[in-house]
Amino acid sequence: FHDEVIQQLRQMGSDVGRPHKLDLYLYLPTEEAARLAAEKVGRLHFATEVVPGAKEGTWLCRATLRIVPESAPLDGIGAYFEQVAYELQGDFDGWEADVIKA
């Protein structure tokens, strides 16, 4: 996960040594599962939002954290989100980040 994030940010011209707002997306089958996911990822200091998913019958847990990608434990974060999704019968649907120019 670390290499993917760093590579994509660099390709977009982002300075991975500066702080970025990172959003990660978990899609869950119920609102209860999405709220539980929010509680779990909140333990890692992510701000969370739970809203109905774009696909009917799903719920989105969006988690946001300000990090320096170059030095952040991205592999651990990615693995944790995969684990939470698996435990709650959902999907870890990737990430987005701001592009921060040098």
PDB file of N, CA and C in Angstrom:
ATOM      1  N   PHE A   1       0.835  -1.191   0.000  1.00  0.00           N
ATOM      2  CA  PHE A   1       0.000   0.000   0.000  1.00  0.00           C
ATOM      3  C   PHE A   1       0.878   1.253   0.000  1.00  0.00           C
ATOM      4  N   HIS A   2       1.958   1.223   0.775  1.00  0.00           N
ATOM      5  CA  HIS A   2       2.866   2.372   0.862  1.00  0.00           C
ATOM      6  C   HIS A   2       3.392   2.760  -0.518  1.00  0.00           C
ATOM      7  N   ASP A   3       3.934   1.784  -1.245  1.00  0.00           N
ATOM      8  CA  ASP A   3       4.528   2.079  -2.547  1.00  0.00           C
ATOM      9  C   ASP A   3       3.496   2.613  -3.529  1.00  0.00           C
ATOM     10  N   GLU A   4       2.278   2.052  -3.492  1.00  0.00           N
ATOM     11  CA  GLU A   4       1.201   2.508  -4.377  1.00  0.00           C
ATOM     12  C   GLU A   4       0.873   3.978  -4.119  1.00  0.00           C
ATOM     13  N   VAL A   5       0.702   4.333  -2.865  1.00  0.00           N
ATOM     14  CA  VAL A   5       0.349   5.710  -2.508  1.00  0.00           C
ATOM     15  C   VAL A   5       1.471   6.668  -2.908  1.00  0.00           C
ATOM     16  N   ILE A   6       2.693   6.335  -2.532  1.00  0.00           N
ATOM     17  CA  ILE A   6       3.832   7.208  -2.825  1.00  0.00           C
ATOM     18  C   ILE A   6       3.992   7.379  -4.332  1.00  0.00           C
ATOM     19  N   GLN A   7       3.930   6.289  -5.074  1.00  0.00           N
ATOM     20  CA  GLN A   7       4.104   6.348  -6.525  1.00  0.00           C
ATOM     21  C   GLN A   7       3.027   7.213  -7.182  1.00  0.00           C
ATOM     22  N   GLN A   8       1.776   6.989  -6.803  1.00  0.00           N
ATOM     23  CA  GLN A   8       0.698   7.760  -7.416  1.00  0.00           C
ATOM     24  C   GLN A   8       0.792   9.240  -7.072  1.00  0.00           C
ATOM     25  N   LEU A   9       1.119   9.554  -5.831  1.00  0.00           N
ATOM     26  CA  LEU A   9       1.261  10.959  -5.451  1.00  0.00           C
ATOM     27  C   LEU A   9       2.406  11.621  -6.210  1.00  0.00           C
ATOM     28  N   ARG A  10       3.522  10.921  -6.344  1.00  0.00           N
ATOM     29  CA  ARG A  10       4.659  11.482  -7.091  1.00  0.00           C
ATOM     30  C   ARG A  10       4.298  11.693  -8.556  1.00  0.00           C
ATOM     31  N   GLN A  11       3.546  10.742  -9.138  1.00  0.00           N
ATOM     32  CA  GLN A  11       3.135  10.887 -10.533  1.00  0.00           C
ATOM     33  C   GLN A  11       2.251  12.110 -10.738  1.00  0.00           C
ATOM     34  N   MET A  12       1.509  12.486  -9.712  1.00  0.00           N
ATOM     35  CA  MET A  12       0.648  13.664  -9.792  1.00  0.00           C
ATOM     36  C   MET A  12       1.409  14.945  -9.453  1.00  0.00           C
ATOM     37  N   GLY A  13       2.714  14.813  -9.153  1.00  0.00           N
ATOM     38  CA  GLY A  13       3.531  15.985  -8.857  1.00  0.00           C
ATOM     39  C   GLY A  13       3.468  16.433  -7.416  1.00  0.00           C
ATOM     40  N   SER A  14       3.026  15.553  -6.533  1.00  0.00           N
ATOM     41  CA  SER A  14       2.890  15.913  -5.128  1.00  0.00           C
ATOM     42  C   SER A  14       4.206  15.700  -4.378  1.00  0.00           C
ATOM     43  N   ASP A  15       4.470  16.561  -3.419  1.00  0.00           N
ATOM     44  CA  ASP A  15       5.649  16.474  -2.568  1.00  0.00           C
ATOM     45  C   ASP A  15       5.309  15.572  -1.380  1.00  0.00           C
ATOM     46  N   VAL A  16       5.730  14.314  -1.424  1.00  0.00           N
ATOM     47  CA  VAL A  16       5.347  13.329  -0.407  1.00  0.00           C
ATOM     48  C   VAL A  16       6.018  13.562   0.940  1.00  0.00           C
ATOM     49  N   GLY A  17       6.910  14.550   1.008  1.00  0.00           N
ATOM     50  CA  GLY A  17       7.552  14.894   2.269  1.00  0.00           C
ATOM     51  C   GLY A  17       6.796  15.972   3.040  1.00  0.00           C
ATOM     52  N   ARG A  18       5.695  16.456   2.464  1.00  0.00           N
ATOM     53  CA  ARG A  18       4.877  17.483   3.121  1.00  0.00           C
ATOM     54  C   ARG A  18       3.544  16.873   3.565  1.00  0.00           C
ATOM     55  N   PRO A  19       2.877  17.461   4.558  1.00  0.00           N
ATOM     56  CA  PRO A  19       1.596  16.911   5.034  1.00  0.00           C
ATOM     57  C   PRO A  19       0.518  16.920   3.949  1.00  0.00           C
ATOM     58  N   HIS A  20      -0.249  15.832   3.913  1.00  0.00           N
ATOM     59  CA  HIS A  20      -1.362  15.649   2.987  1.00  0.00           C
ATOM     60  C   HIS A  20      -2.602  15.242   3.777  1.00  0.00           C
ATOM     61  N   LYS A  21      -3.759  15.590   3.250  1.00  0.00           N
ATOM     62  CA  LYS A  21      -5.009  15.059   3.788  1.00  0.00           C
ATOM     63  C   LYS A  21      -5.287  13.760   3.036  1.00  0.00           C
ATOM     64  N   LEU A  22      -5.335  12.661   3.765  1.00  0.00           N
ATOM     65  CA  LEU A  22      -5.562  11.339   3.192  1.00  0.00           C
ATOM     66  C   LEU A  22      -6.961  10.871   3.568  1.00  0.00           C
ATOM     67  N   ASP A  23      -7.760  10.514   2.569  1.00  0.00           N
ATOM     68  CA  ASP A  23      -9.101   9.945   2.781  1.00  0.00           C
ATOM     69  C   ASP A  23      -9.071   8.482   2.381  1.00  0.00           C
ATOM     70  N   LEU A  24      -9.613   7.627   3.243  1.00  0.00           N
ATOM     71  CA  LEU A  24      -9.733   6.204   2.941  1.00  0.00           C
ATOM     72  C   LEU A  24     -11.202   5.823   3.017  1.00  0.00           C
ATOM     73  N   TYR A  25     -11.605   4.849   2.190  1.00  0.00           N
ATOM     74  CA  TYR A  25     -13.015   4.526   2.030  1.00  0.00           C
ATOM     75  C   TYR A  25     -13.304   3.059   2.342  1.00  0.00           C
ATOM     76  N   LEU A  26     -14.237   2.859   3.253  1.00  0.00           N
ATOM     77  CA  LEU A  26     -14.737   1.526   3.583  1.00  0.00           C
ATOM     78  C   LEU A  26     -16.228   1.483   3.248  1.00  0.00           C
ATOM     79  N   TYR A  27     -16.633   0.495   2.461  1.00  0.00           N
ATOM     80  CA  TYR A  27     -18.054   0.291   2.172  1.00  0.00           C
ATOM     81  C   TYR A  27     -18.526  -0.926   2.955  1.00  0.00           C
ATOM     82  N   LEU A  28     -19.622  -0.732   3.687  1.00  0.00           N
ATOM     83  CA  LEU A  28     -20.132  -1.765   4.570  1.00  0.00           C
ATOM     84  C   LEU A  28     -21.586  -2.088   4.242  1.00  0.00           C
ATOM     85  N   PRO A  29     -22.045  -3.287   4.643  1.00  0.00           N
ATOM     86  CA  PRO A  29     -23.400  -3.706   4.279  1.00  0.00           C
ATOM     87  C   PRO A  29     -24.523  -3.068   5.101  1.00  0.00           C
ATOM     88  N   THR A  30     -24.186  -2.523   6.278  1.00  0.00           N
ATOM     89  CA  THR A  30     -25.222  -1.922   7.128  1.00  0.00           C
ATOM     90  C   THR A  30     -24.684  -0.656   7.786  1.00  0.00           C
ATOM     91  N   GLU A  31     -25.605   0.189   8.245  1.00  0.00           N
ATOM     92  CA  GLU A  31     -25.189   1.387   8.969  1.00  0.00           C
ATOM     93  C   GLU A  31     -24.464   1.004  10.255  1.00  0.00           C
ATOM     94  N   GLU A  32     -24.945  -0.025  10.926  1.00  0.00           N
ATOM     95  CA  GLU A  32     -24.304  -0.468  12.163  1.00  0.00           C
ATOM     96  C   GLU A  32     -22.854  -0.878  11.917  1.00  0.00           C
ATOM     97  N   ALA A  33     -22.617  -1.625  10.836  1.00  0.00           N
ATOM     98  CA  ALA A  33     -21.251  -2.040  10.501  1.00  0.00           C
ATOM     99  C   ALA A  33     -20.386  -0.821  10.170  1.00  0.00           C
ATOM    100  N   ALA A  34     -20.949   0.151   9.459  1.00  0.00           N
ATOM    101  CA  ALA A  34     -20.190   1.359   9.112  1.00  0.00           C
ATOM    102  C   ALA A  34     -19.829   2.149  10.363  1.00  0.00           C
ATOM    103  N   ARG A  35     -20.751   2.207  11.320  1.00  0.00           N
ATOM    104  CA  ARG A  35     -20.462   2.935  12.563  1.00  0.00           C
ATOM    105  C   ARG A  35     -19.402   2.197  13.390  1.00  0.00           C
ATOM    106  N   LEU A  36     -19.447   0.879  13.371  1.00  0.00           N
ATOM    107  CA  LEU A  36     -18.426   0.101  14.067  1.00  0.00           C
ATOM    108  C   LEU A  36     -17.063   0.298  13.392  1.00  0.00           C
ATOM    109  N   ALA A  37     -17.038   0.335  12.063  1.00  0.00           N
ATOM    110  CA  ALA A  37     -15.790   0.605  11.337  1.00  0.00           C
ATOM    111  C   ALA A  37     -15.248   1.980  11.720  1.00  0.00           C
ATOM    112  N   ALA A  38     -16.135   2.961  11.803  1.00  0.00           N
ATOM    113  CA  ALA A  38     -15.720   4.315  12.181  1.00  0.00           C
ATOM    114  C   ALA A  38     -15.096   4.316  13.580  1.00  0.00           C
ATOM    115  N   GLU A  39     -15.687   3.559  14.475  1.00  0.00           N
ATOM    116  CA  GLU A  39     -15.145   3.461  15.832  1.00  0.00           C
ATOM    117  C   GLU A  39     -13.750   2.842  15.807  1.00  0.00           C
ATOM    118  N   LYS A  40     -13.602   1.766  15.028  1.00  0.00           N
ATOM    119  CA  LYS A  40     -12.309   1.067  14.961  1.00  0.00           C
ATOM    120  C   LYS A  40     -11.218   1.947  14.352  1.00  0.00           C
ATOM    121  N   VAL A  41     -11.484   2.607  13.231  1.00  0.00           N
ATOM    122  CA  VAL A  41     -10.444   3.416  12.598  1.00  0.00           C
ATOM    123  C   VAL A  41     -10.234   4.724  13.351  1.00  0.00           C
ATOM    124  N   GLY A  42     -11.230   5.142  14.092  1.00  0.00           N
ATOM    125  CA  GLY A  42     -11.076   6.322  14.937  1.00  0.00           C
ATOM    126  C   GLY A  42     -10.006   6.127  15.993  1.00  0.00           C
ATOM    127  N   ARG A  43      -9.762   4.875  16.358  1.00  0.00           N
ATOM    128  CA  ARG A  43      -8.711   4.573  17.336  1.00  0.00           C
ATOM    129  C   ARG A  43      -7.328   4.932  16.802  1.00  0.00           C
ATOM    130  N   LEU A  44      -7.214   5.036  15.470  1.00  0.00           N
ATOM    131  CA  LEU A  44      -5.944   5.429  14.841  1.00  0.00           C
ATOM    132  C   LEU A  44      -5.905   6.938  14.581  1.00  0.00           C
ATOM    133  N   HIS A  45      -6.806   7.664  15.214  1.00  0.00           N
ATOM    134  CA  HIS A  45      -6.883   9.130  15.125  1.00  0.00           C
ATOM    135  C   HIS A  45      -7.432   9.634  13.793  1.00  0.00           C
ATOM    136  N   PHE A  46      -8.118   8.775  13.052  1.00  0.00           N
ATOM    137  CA  PHE A  46      -8.801   9.219  11.848  1.00  0.00           C
ATOM    138  C   PHE A  46     -10.095   9.917  12.238  1.00  0.00           C
ATOM    139  N   ALA A  47     -10.404  11.013  11.562  1.00  0.00           N
ATOM    140  CA  ALA A  47     -11.735  11.607  11.654  1.00  0.00           C
ATOM    141  C   ALA A  47     -12.612  10.771  10.729  1.00  0.00           C
ATOM    142  N   THR A  48     -13.843  10.502  11.135  1.00  0.00           N
ATOM    143  CA  THR A  48     -14.688   9.623  10.332  1.00  0.00           C
ATOM    144  C   THR A  48     -16.037  10.252  10.036  1.00  0.00           C
ATOM    145  N   GLU A  49     -16.634   9.767   8.963  1.00  0.00           N
ATOM    146  CA  GLU A  49     -17.977  10.170   8.562  1.00  0.00           C
ATOM    147  C   GLU A  49     -18.677   8.916   8.048  1.00  0.00           C
ATOM    148  N   VAL A  50     -19.907   8.709   8.475  1.00  0.00           N
ATOM    149  CA  VAL A  50     -20.712   7.573   8.007  1.00  0.00           C
ATOM    150  C   VAL A  50     -21.916   8.121   7.262  1.00  0.00           C
ATOM    151  N   VAL A  51     -22.055   7.696   6.001  1.00  0.00           N
ATOM    152  CA  VAL A  51     -23.163   8.150   5.146  1.00  0.00           C
ATOM    153  C   VAL A  51     -23.624   6.982   4.289  1.00  0.00           C
ATOM    154  N   PRO A  52     -24.867   7.052   3.773  1.00  0.00           N
ATOM    155  CA  PRO A  52     -25.296   6.010   2.843  1.00  0.00           C
ATOM    156  C   PRO A  52     -24.348   5.936   1.646  1.00  0.00           C
ATOM    157  N   GLY A  53     -24.054   4.723   1.187  1.00  0.00           N
ATOM    158  CA  GLY A  53     -23.169   4.534   0.046  1.00  0.00           C
ATOM    159  C   GLY A  53     -23.856   4.893  -1.261  1.00  0.00           C
ATOM    160  N   ALA A  54     -23.069   5.107  -2.300  1.00  0.00           N
ATOM    161  CA  ALA A  54     -23.612   5.435  -3.619  1.00  0.00           C
ATOM    162  C   ALA A  54     -24.424   4.255  -4.169  1.00  0.00           C
ATOM    163  N   LYS A  55     -23.974   3.038  -3.871  1.00  0.00           N
ATOM    164  CA  LYS A  55     -24.699   1.839  -4.294  1.00  0.00           C
ATOM    165  C   LYS A  55     -25.764   1.533  -3.244  1.00  0.00           C
ATOM    166  N   GLU A  56     -26.999   1.395  -3.688  1.00  0.00           N
ATOM    167  CA  GLU A  56     -28.106   1.140  -2.763  1.00  0.00           C
ATOM    168  C   GLU A  56     -27.814  -0.067  -1.878  1.00  0.00           C
ATOM    169  N   GLY A  57     -28.137   0.077  -0.596  1.00  0.00           N
ATOM    170  CA  GLY A  57     -27.948  -1.018   0.347  1.00  0.00           C
ATOM    171  C   GLY A  57     -26.549  -1.071   0.945  1.00  0.00           C
ATOM    172  N   THR A  58     -25.726  -0.038   0.693  1.00  0.00           N
ATOM    173  CA  THR A  58     -24.393  -0.001   1.300  1.00  0.00           C
ATOM    174  C   THR A  58     -24.243   1.286   2.107  1.00  0.00           C
ATOM    175  N   TRP A  59     -23.265   1.251   2.987  1.00  0.00           N
ATOM    176  CA  TRP A  59     -22.935   2.421   3.807  1.00  0.00           C
ATOM    177  C   TRP A  59     -21.447   2.693   3.663  1.00  0.00           C
ATOM    178  N   LEU A  60     -21.108   3.973   3.641  1.00  0.00           N
ATOM    179  CA  LEU A  60     -19.723   4.405   3.501  1.00  0.00           C
ATOM    180  C   LEU A  60     -19.205   4.925   4.832  1.00  0.00           C
ATOM    181  N   CYS A  61     -18.033   4.455   5.202  1.00  0.00           N
ATOM    182  CA  CYS A  61     -17.274   5.036   6.302  1.00  0.00           C
ATOM    183  C   CYS A  61     -16.051   5.681   5.652  1.00  0.00           C
ATOM    184  N   ARG A  62     -16.027   7.015   5.643  1.00  0.00           N
ATOM    185  CA  ARG A  62     -14.872   7.734   5.116  1.00  0.00           C
ATOM    186  C   ARG A  62     -14.015   8.155   6.295  1.00  0.00           C
ATOM    187  N   ALA A  63     -12.732   7.841   6.209  1.00  0.00           N
ATOM    188  CA  ALA A  63     -11.792   8.154   7.281  1.00  0.00           C
ATOM    189  C   ALA A  63     -10.739   9.115   6.747  1.00  0.00           C
ATOM    190  N   THR A  64     -10.476  10.177   7.489  1.00  0.00           N
ATOM    191  CA  THR A  64      -9.562  11.220   7.046  1.00  0.00           C
ATOM    192  C   THR A  64      -8.485  11.462   8.095  1.00  0.00           C
ATOM    193  N   LEU A  65      -7.250  11.609   7.612  1.00  0.00           N
ATOM    194  CA  LEU A  65      -6.126  11.877   8.504  1.00  0.00           C
ATOM    195  C   LEU A  65      -5.122  12.748   7.757  1.00  0.00           C
ATOM    196  N   ARG A  66      -4.513  13.679   8.464  1.00  0.00           N
ATOM    197  CA  ARG A  66      -3.456  14.507   7.879  1.00  0.00           C
ATOM    198  C   ARG A  66      -2.129  13.838   8.214  1.00  0.00           C
ATOM    199  N   ILE A  67      -1.375  13.452   7.167  1.00  0.00           N
ATOM    200  CA  ILE A  67      -0.119  12.722   7.369  1.00  0.00           C
ATOM    201  C   ILE A  67       0.940  13.201   6.380  1.00  0.00           C
ATOM    202  N   VAL A  68       2.182  12.834   6.652  1.00  0.00           N
ATOM    203  CA  VAL A  68       3.281  13.004   5.703  1.00  0.00           C
ATOM    204  C   VAL A  68       3.473  11.623   5.071  1.00  0.00           C
ATOM    205  N   PRO A  69       3.036  11.440   3.817  1.00  0.00           N
ATOM    206  CA  PRO A  69       3.042  10.104   3.209  1.00  0.00           C
ATOM    207  C   PRO A  69       4.402   9.397   3.249  1.00  0.00           C
ATOM    208  N   GLU A  70       5.461  10.152   3.007  1.00  0.00           N
ATOM    209  CA  GLU A  70       6.801   9.578   2.937  1.00  0.00           C
ATOM    210  C   GLU A  70       7.192   8.856   4.225  1.00  0.00           C
ATOM    211  N   SER A  71       6.745   9.369   5.367  1.00  0.00           N
ATOM    212  CA  SER A  71       7.156   8.782   6.643  1.00  0.00           C
ATOM    213  C   SER A  71       6.014   8.108   7.404  1.00  0.00           C
ATOM    214  N   ALA A  72       4.829   8.103   6.839  1.00  0.00           N
ATOM    215  CA  ALA A  72       3.673   7.496   7.519  1.00  0.00           C
ATOM    216  C   ALA A  72       3.722   5.969   7.384  1.00  0.00           C
ATOM    217  N   PRO A  73       3.170   5.254   8.352  1.00  0.00           N
ATOM    218  CA  PRO A  73       3.134   3.786   8.289  1.00  0.00           C
ATOM    219  C   PRO A  73       1.987   3.321   7.372  1.00  0.00           C
ATOM    220  N   LEU A  74       2.100   3.645   6.089  1.00  0.00           N
ATOM    221  CA  LEU A  74       0.993   3.388   5.164  1.00  0.00           C
ATOM    222  C   LEU A  74       0.670   1.906   5.008  1.00  0.00           C
ATOM    223  N   ASP A  75       1.696   1.046   5.020  1.00  0.00           N
ATOM    224  CA  ASP A  75       1.411  -0.392   4.898  1.00  0.00           C
ATOM    225  C   ASP A  75       0.575  -0.877   6.074  1.00  0.00           C
ATOM    226  N   GLY A  76       0.895  -0.417   7.273  1.00  0.00           N
ATOM    227  CA  GLY A  76       0.126  -0.798   8.448  1.00  0.00           C
ATOM    228  C   GLY A  76      -1.293  -0.260   8.390  1.00  0.00           C
ATOM    229  N   ILE A  77      -1.434   0.984   7.921  1.00  0.00           N
ATOM    230  CA  ILE A  77      -2.764   1.580   7.790  1.00  0.00           C
ATOM    231  C   ILE A  77      -3.586   0.793   6.782  1.00  0.00           C
ATOM    232  N   GLY A  78      -3.004   0.492   5.627  1.00  0.00           N
ATOM    233  CA  GLY A  78      -3.718  -0.278   4.605  1.00  0.00           C
ATOM    234  C   GLY A  78      -4.130  -1.649   5.113  1.00  0.00           C
ATOM    235  N   ALA A  79      -3.222  -2.325   5.805  1.00  0.00           N
ATOM    236  CA  ALA A  79      -3.531  -3.655   6.350  1.00  0.00           C
ATOM    237  C   ALA A  79      -4.658  -3.571   7.378  1.00  0.00           C
ATOM    238  N   TYR A  80      -4.637  -2.538   8.205  1.00  0.00           N
ATOM    239  CA  TYR A  80      -5.678  -2.383   9.223  1.00  0.00           C
ATOM    240  C   TYR A  80      -7.045  -2.161   8.569  1.00  0.00           C
ATOM    241  N   PHE A  81      -7.082  -1.310   7.548  1.00  0.00           N
ATOM    242  CA  PHE A  81      -8.344  -1.064   6.854  1.00  0.00           C
ATOM    243  C   PHE A  81      -8.843  -2.329   6.155  1.00  0.00           C
ATOM    244  N   GLU A  82      -7.948  -3.105   5.574  1.00  0.00           N
ATOM    245  CA  GLU A  82      -8.337  -4.389   4.965  1.00  0.00           C
ATOM    246  C   GLU A  82      -8.919  -5.322   6.026  1.00  0.00           C
ATOM    247  N   GLN A  83      -8.297  -5.363   7.202  1.00  0.00           N
ATOM    248  CA  GLN A  83      -8.760  -6.219   8.301  1.00  0.00           C
ATOM    249  C   GLN A  83     -10.146  -5.787   8.769  1.00  0.00           C
ATOM    250  N   VAL A  84     -10.344  -4.483   8.962  1.00  0.00           N
ATOM    251  CA  VAL A  84     -11.644  -3.974   9.409  1.00  0.00           C
ATOM    252  C   VAL A  84     -12.718  -4.326   8.375  1.00  0.00           C
ATOM    253  N   ALA A  85     -12.420  -4.118   7.104  1.00  0.00           N
ATOM    254  CA  ALA A  85     -13.383  -4.447   6.046  1.00  0.00           C
ATOM    255  C   ALA A  85     -13.732  -5.934   6.075  1.00  0.00           C
ATOM    256  N   TYR A  86     -12.732  -6.778   6.221  1.00  0.00           N
ATOM    257  CA  TYR A  86     -12.956  -8.226   6.253  1.00  0.00           C
ATOM    258  C   TYR A  86     -13.825  -8.612   7.455  1.00  0.00           C
ATOM    259  N   GLU A  87     -13.474  -8.091   8.628  1.00  0.00           N
ATOM    260  CA  GLU A  87     -14.215  -8.424   9.850  1.00  0.00           C
ATOM    261  C   GLU A  87     -15.682  -8.020   9.762  1.00  0.00           C
ATOM    262  N   LEU A  88     -15.958  -6.922   9.067  1.00  0.00           N
ATOM    263  CA  LEU A  88     -17.321  -6.388   9.021  1.00  0.00           C
ATOM    264  C   LEU A  88     -18.031  -6.684   7.698  1.00  0.00           C
ATOM    265  N   GLN A  89     -17.448  -7.605   6.926  1.00  0.00           N
ATOM    266  CA  GLN A  89     -18.037  -8.066   5.658  1.00  0.00           C
ATOM    267  C   GLN A  89     -18.233  -6.917   4.668  1.00  0.00           C
ATOM    268  N   GLY A  90     -17.235  -6.047   4.623  1.00  0.00           N
ATOM    269  CA  GLY A  90     -17.286  -4.906   3.717  1.00  0.00           C
ATOM    270  C   GLY A  90     -16.115  -4.913   2.762  1.00  0.00           C
ATOM    271  N   ASP A  91     -15.869  -3.756   2.172  1.00  0.00           N
ATOM    272  CA  ASP A  91     -14.776  -3.593   1.216  1.00  0.00           C
ATOM    273  C   ASP A  91     -13.984  -2.337   1.537  1.00  0.00           C
ATOM    274  N   PHE A  92     -12.664  -2.474   1.477  1.00  0.00           N
ATOM    275  CA  PHE A  92     -11.779  -1.315   1.540  1.00  0.00           C
ATOM    276  C   PHE A  92     -11.643  -0.840   0.102  1.00  0.00           C
ATOM    277  N   ASP A  93     -12.177   0.342  -0.191  1.00  0.00           N
ATOM    278  CA  ASP A  93     -12.301   0.796  -1.573  1.00  0.00           C
ATOM    279  C   ASP A  93     -11.275   1.861  -1.936  1.00  0.00           C
ATOM    280  N   GLY A  94     -10.135   1.855  -1.274  1.00  0.00           N
ATOM    281  CA  GLY A  94      -9.067   2.733  -1.701  1.00  0.00           C
ATOM    282  C   GLY A  94      -8.964   4.049  -0.956  1.00  0.00           C
ATOM    283  N   TRP A  95      -8.283   4.985  -1.600  1.00  0.00           N
ATOM    284  CA  TRP A  95      -7.890   6.219  -0.945  1.00  0.00           C
ATOM    285  C   TRP A  95      -7.847   7.360  -1.940  1.00  0.00           C
ATOM    286  N   GLU A  96      -7.804   8.571  -1.400  1.00  0.00           N
ATOM    287  CA  GLU A  96      -7.571   9.798  -2.163  1.00  0.00           C
ATOM    288  C   GLU A  96      -6.741  10.713  -1.286  1.00  0.00           C
ATOM    289  N   ALA A  97      -5.977  11.581  -1.932  1.00  0.00           N
ATOM    290  CA  ALA A  97      -5.193  12.553  -1.177  1.00  0.00           C
ATOM    291  C   ALA A  97      -5.084  13.840  -1.986  1.00  0.00           C
ATOM    292  N   ASP A  98      -4.885  14.933  -1.257  1.00  0.00           N
ATOM    293  CA  ASP A  98      -4.619  16.207  -1.913  1.00  0.00           C
ATOM    294  C   ASP A  98      -3.262  16.123  -2.596  1.00  0.00           C
ATOM    295  N   VAL A  99      -3.098  16.880  -3.668  1.00  0.00           N
ATOM    296  CA  VAL A  99      -1.792  17.040  -4.300  1.00  0.00           C
ATOM    297  C   VAL A  99      -1.153  18.296  -3.688  1.00  0.00           C
ATOM    298  N   ILE A 100       0.009  18.115  -3.083  1.00  0.00           N
ATOM    299  CA  ILE A 100       0.729  19.206  -2.434  1.00  0.00           C
ATOM    300  C   ILE A 100       2.018  19.439  -3.226  1.00  0.00           C
ATOM    301  N   LYS A 101       2.085  20.552  -3.888  1.00  0.00           N
ATOM    302  CA  LYS A 101       3.260  20.872  -4.709  1.00  0.00           C
ATOM    303  C   LYS A 101       4.414  21.330  -3.838  1.00  0.00           C
ATOM    304  N   ALA A 102       5.618  21.081  -4.316  1.00  0.00           N
ATOM    305  CA  ALA A 102       6.837  21.469  -3.586  1.00  0.00           C
ATOM    306  C   ALA A 102       6.945  22.983  -3.501  1.00  0.00           C
TER     307      ALA A 102
END
